[in-house]
Amino acid sequence: MFNCIFCKINFGIIQVNKVYENKFVLAFKDKQPKAPIHILVIPKKHIINLNMVKKKDIWLLGILQFSIVTIVNKYPDMRKGYRVINNCGINGGQTIFHLHYHILGGKIFTGLMNN
Ligand code: 5GP
Ligand code: ZN
């Protein structure tokens, strides 16, 4: 998708600090980190958000989530845990309309609404 920032990142048009890549998934550091470790994990395929995932793409969700495990295991600072967030849609606080998970770590999170 030409107007999509994350597709531009995927195609190398916008530069990022990549932390992980496989055939289907790309992960890179968030440009405005909200925690000591803040990584975004995206499918290379343009899917608007979780709510727009079609049945034929369910397999990709498993790959995305297992990519999170693979990434986190590379960071000693997340050995004791981390937080995964998906903002879905306008009311969910989504600002980039290309499916992505936030991995937040390197600190202790308390309640869901506290940071
Ligand atoms: P959302 O609010 O859609 O869940 O999260 C979008 C995230 O993408 C934000 O945390 C924002 O900082 C990040 N972001 C937006 N544009 C860029 C960019 O060009 N490069 C990187 N690395 N992160 C970006
Ligand atoms: Zn996109």
Coordinates of C-alpha atoms and ligand atoms in Angstrom, one line a residue:
M1 CA 0.0 0.0 0.0
F2 CA 1.6 3.2 -1.2
N3 CA 0.4 5.6 1.5
C4 CA 1.2 3.3 4.4
I5 CA 4.2 4.1 6.6
F6 CA 4.8 0.5 7.6
C7 CA 4.7 -0.7 4.0
K8 CA 7.3 2.0 3.2
I9 CA 9.4 0.6 6.0
N10 CA 8.9 -2.9 4.7
F11 CA 10.0 -1.8 1.2
G12 CA 13.1 0.1 2.6
I13 CA 11.7 3.5 1.6
I14 CA 11.7 4.7 5.3
Q15 CA 14.7 3.6 7.4
V16 CA 14.3 1.9 10.8
N17 CA 16.4 0.0 13.3
K18 CA 15.4 -3.6 12.4
V19 CA 15.6 -6.1 15.2
Y20 CA 14.2 -9.1 13.4
E21 CA 13.0 -10.3 10.0
N22 CA 11.7 -13.4 8.4
K23 CA 9.8 -14.1 5.2
F24 CA 6.5 -12.9 6.6
V25 CA 7.3 -10.5 9.5
L26 CA 9.4 -7.5 10.2
A27 CA 10.3 -6.0 13.6
F28 CA 11.9 -2.7 14.4
K29 CA 12.3 -0.1 17.1
D30 CA 9.5 2.3 17.7
K31 CA 10.7 5.9 16.8
Q32 CA 9.0 7.3 20.0
P33 CA 9.6 4.6 22.6
K34 CA 7.2 4.4 25.5
A35 CA 9.4 2.0 27.5
P36 CA 13.2 1.2 27.6
I37 CA 12.5 -1.5 25.0
H38 CA 9.8 -0.7 22.5
I39 CA 9.6 -2.8 19.4
L40 CA 6.9 -3.0 16.7
V41 CA 6.2 -6.3 15.0
I42 CA 4.4 -6.1 11.6
P43 CA 3.3 -8.6 8.9
K44 CA 4.9 -7.8 5.6
K45 CA 1.5 -8.1 4.1
H46 CA -0.6 -5.0 4.4
I47 CA -3.5 -5.8 6.7
I48 CA -5.2 -2.8 8.2
N49 CA -5.7 -4.1 11.7
L50 CA -6.6 -7.2 13.7
N51 CA -10.3 -6.7 13.0
M52 CA -9.6 -6.9 9.2
V53 CA -7.8 -10.2 9.4
K54 CA -9.5 -12.7 7.0
K55 CA -9.8 -16.4 7.8
K56 CA -7.3 -17.2 5.0
D57 CA -4.7 -15.2 7.0
I58 CA -5.1 -16.8 10.4
W59 CA -1.8 -18.6 10.0
L60 CA -0.1 -15.3 9.9
L61 CA -1.3 -14.4 13.4
G62 CA 0.5 -17.4 14.7
I63 CA 3.7 -16.5 13.0
L64 CA 3.4 -12.9 14.2
Q65 CA 2.9 -14.0 17.8
F66 CA 5.7 -16.6 17.7
S67 CA 8.0 -13.9 16.2
I68 CA 7.4 -12.0 19.4
V69 CA 8.7 -14.9 21.4
T70 CA 11.7 -15.2 19.2
I71 CA 12.5 -11.5 19.5
V72 CA 11.9 -11.3 23.2
N73 CA 14.3 -14.2 23.8
K74 CA 17.1 -12.2 22.4
Y75 CA 16.7 -9.5 25.2
P76 CA 18.0 -10.4 28.7
D77 CA 16.0 -7.5 30.0
M78 CA 12.8 -9.1 29.0
R79 CA 13.5 -12.5 30.6
K80 CA 11.2 -11.7 33.5
G81 CA 8.4 -10.5 31.2
Y82 CA 7.2 -7.9 28.9
R83 CA 3.9 -6.4 27.6
V84 CA 2.4 -6.9 24.1
I85 CA -0.2 -4.4 22.9
N86 CA -2.3 -4.2 19.8
N87 CA -4.2 -1.0 19.3
C88 CA -7.1 -1.7 17.0
G89 CA -9.1 1.0 15.2
I90 CA -9.6 4.6 16.1
N91 CA -11.2 3.9 19.5
G92 CA -8.3 1.5 20.2
G93 CA -5.8 4.3 19.7
Q94 CA -4.4 3.0 16.4
T95 CA -2.6 5.6 14.5
I96 CA -0.9 3.6 11.8
F97 CA -3.4 1.5 9.9
H98 CA -1.1 -1.5 9.2
L99 CA -1.5 -4.3 11.7
H100 CA 1.2 -4.2 14.4
Y101 CA 2.0 -5.4 17.8
H102 CA 3.9 -3.3 20.3
I103 CA 6.4 -5.2 22.5
L104 CA 7.2 -3.1 25.6
G105 CA 9.9 -4.2 28.1
G106 CA 12.9 -3.3 30.1
K107 CA 10.8 -2.1 33.1
I108 CA 8.2 -3.4 35.5
F109 CA 4.6 -2.8 34.5
T110 CA 1.9 -2.9 37.1
G111 CA -1.8 -2.8 36.4
L112 CA -3.1 -2.8 32.8
M113 CA -3.9 0.9 32.8
N114 CA -0.7 2.0 34.6
N115 CA 2.6 2.6 32.9
Ligands
5GP1 P1 -0.3 2.8 17.1 O1 -0.7 4.0 17.8 O2 -0.8 2.8 15.6 O3 -0.6 1.5 17.8 O4 1.3 2.8 17.0 C1 2.0 3.3 15.9 C2 3.4 3.4 16.4 O5 4.3 3.6 15.3 C3 3.7 4.6 17.4 O6 4.2 4.1 18.6 C4 4.7 5.4 16.6 O7 5.7 5.9 17.5 C5 5.3 4.4 15.6 N1 5.8 5.0 14.4 C6 5.1 5.8 13.6 N2 5.9 6.1 12.5 C7 7.1 5.5 12.6 C8 8.2 5.5 11.8 O8 8.3 6.1 10.8 N3 9.3 4.7 12.3 C9 9.2 4.0 13.5 N4 10.2 3.3 13.8 N5 8.1 4.0 14.2 C10 7.0 4.8 13.8
ZN2 ZN 0.9 -1.2 5.1

